Short mmCIF file of C-alpha atoms in Angstrom, two decimals:
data_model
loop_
_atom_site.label_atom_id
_atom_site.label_comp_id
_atom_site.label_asym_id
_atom_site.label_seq_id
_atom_site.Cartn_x
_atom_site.Cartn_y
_atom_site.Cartn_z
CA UNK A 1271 0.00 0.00 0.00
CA UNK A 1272 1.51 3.27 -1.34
CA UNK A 1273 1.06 6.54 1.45
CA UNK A 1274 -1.01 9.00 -0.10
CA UNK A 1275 0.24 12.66 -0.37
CA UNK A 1276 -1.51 15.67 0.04
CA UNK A 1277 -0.30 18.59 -3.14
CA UNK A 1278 -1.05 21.99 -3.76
CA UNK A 1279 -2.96 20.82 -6.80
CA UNK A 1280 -5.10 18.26 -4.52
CA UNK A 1281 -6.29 21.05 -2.57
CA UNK A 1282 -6.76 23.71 -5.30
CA UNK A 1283 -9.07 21.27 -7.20
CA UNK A 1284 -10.95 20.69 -3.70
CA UNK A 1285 -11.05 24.34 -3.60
CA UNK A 1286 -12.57 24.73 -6.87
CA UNK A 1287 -14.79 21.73 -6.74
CA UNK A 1288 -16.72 23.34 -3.60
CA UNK A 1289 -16.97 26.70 -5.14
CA UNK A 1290 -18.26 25.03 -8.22
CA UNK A 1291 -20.89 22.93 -6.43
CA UNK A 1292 -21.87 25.82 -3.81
CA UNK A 1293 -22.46 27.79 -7.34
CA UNK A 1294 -24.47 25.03 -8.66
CA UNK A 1295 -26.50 24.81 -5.99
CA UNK A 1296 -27.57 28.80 -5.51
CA UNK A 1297 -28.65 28.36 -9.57
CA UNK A 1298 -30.54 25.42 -9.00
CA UNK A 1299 -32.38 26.19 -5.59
CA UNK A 1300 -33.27 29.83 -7.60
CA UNK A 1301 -34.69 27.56 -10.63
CA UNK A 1302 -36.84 25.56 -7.76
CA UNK A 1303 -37.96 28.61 -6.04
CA UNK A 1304 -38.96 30.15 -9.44
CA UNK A 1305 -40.71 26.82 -10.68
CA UNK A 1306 -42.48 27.08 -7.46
CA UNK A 1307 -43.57 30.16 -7.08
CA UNK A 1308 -41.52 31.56 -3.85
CA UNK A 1309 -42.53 34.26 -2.08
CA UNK A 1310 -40.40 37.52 -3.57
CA UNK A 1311 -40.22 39.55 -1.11
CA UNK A 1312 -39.10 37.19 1.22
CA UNK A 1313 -35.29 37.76 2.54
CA UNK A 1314 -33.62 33.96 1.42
CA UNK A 1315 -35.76 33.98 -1.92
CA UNK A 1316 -34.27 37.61 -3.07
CA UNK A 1317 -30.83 36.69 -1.65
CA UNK A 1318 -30.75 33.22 -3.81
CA UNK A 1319 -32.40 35.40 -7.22
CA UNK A 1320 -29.77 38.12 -6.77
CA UNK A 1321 -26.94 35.76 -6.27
CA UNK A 1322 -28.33 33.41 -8.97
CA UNK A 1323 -28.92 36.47 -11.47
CA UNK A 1324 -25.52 37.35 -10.88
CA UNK A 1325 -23.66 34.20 -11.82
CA UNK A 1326 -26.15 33.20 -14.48
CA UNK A 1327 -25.32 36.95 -15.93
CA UNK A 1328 -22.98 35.87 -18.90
CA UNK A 1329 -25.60 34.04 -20.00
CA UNK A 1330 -28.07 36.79 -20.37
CA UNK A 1331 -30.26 36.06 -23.69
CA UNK A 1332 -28.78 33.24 -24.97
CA UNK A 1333 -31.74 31.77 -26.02
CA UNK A 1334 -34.91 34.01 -26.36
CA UNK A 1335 -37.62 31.47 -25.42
CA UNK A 1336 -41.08 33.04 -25.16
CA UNK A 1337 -42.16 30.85 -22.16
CA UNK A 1338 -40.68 32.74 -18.95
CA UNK A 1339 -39.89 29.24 -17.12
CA UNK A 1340 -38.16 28.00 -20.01
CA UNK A 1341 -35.61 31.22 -19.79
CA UNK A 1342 -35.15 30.75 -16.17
CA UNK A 1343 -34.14 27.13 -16.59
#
């Protein structure tokens, strides 16, 4: 059995794995609130639309669907 070794590269990968999947998750718990309606002028709901709005930004019309759930997703 070989010891294991902890790199820089190891832990930069970690790094950007969790930023990457805490990302992932603000976009699709904003697509669930908006596919179920949440409450907008609740605190959490804005918080997760602003945050979601801003990392989905480069992404901004795309695709021009006509069906406003179909843009969000």
């Amino acid at each position: 059995m070989s010891p294991r070794y902890r790199t820089g590269s190891n832990s930069a990968g970690t790094v950007v794995a969790v930023i990457a999947d805490i990302m992932a998750v603000i976009l699709g718990l904003w697509i669930l609130m908006y596919l179920l309606d949440a409450n907008r002028a609740n605190d959490l709901v804005q918080f997760v639309h602003d945050a979601a709005n801003w990392l989905a930004s480069w992404s901004r019309d795309l695709f021009t669907f006509d069906e406003a759930w179909a843009r969000v997703v």
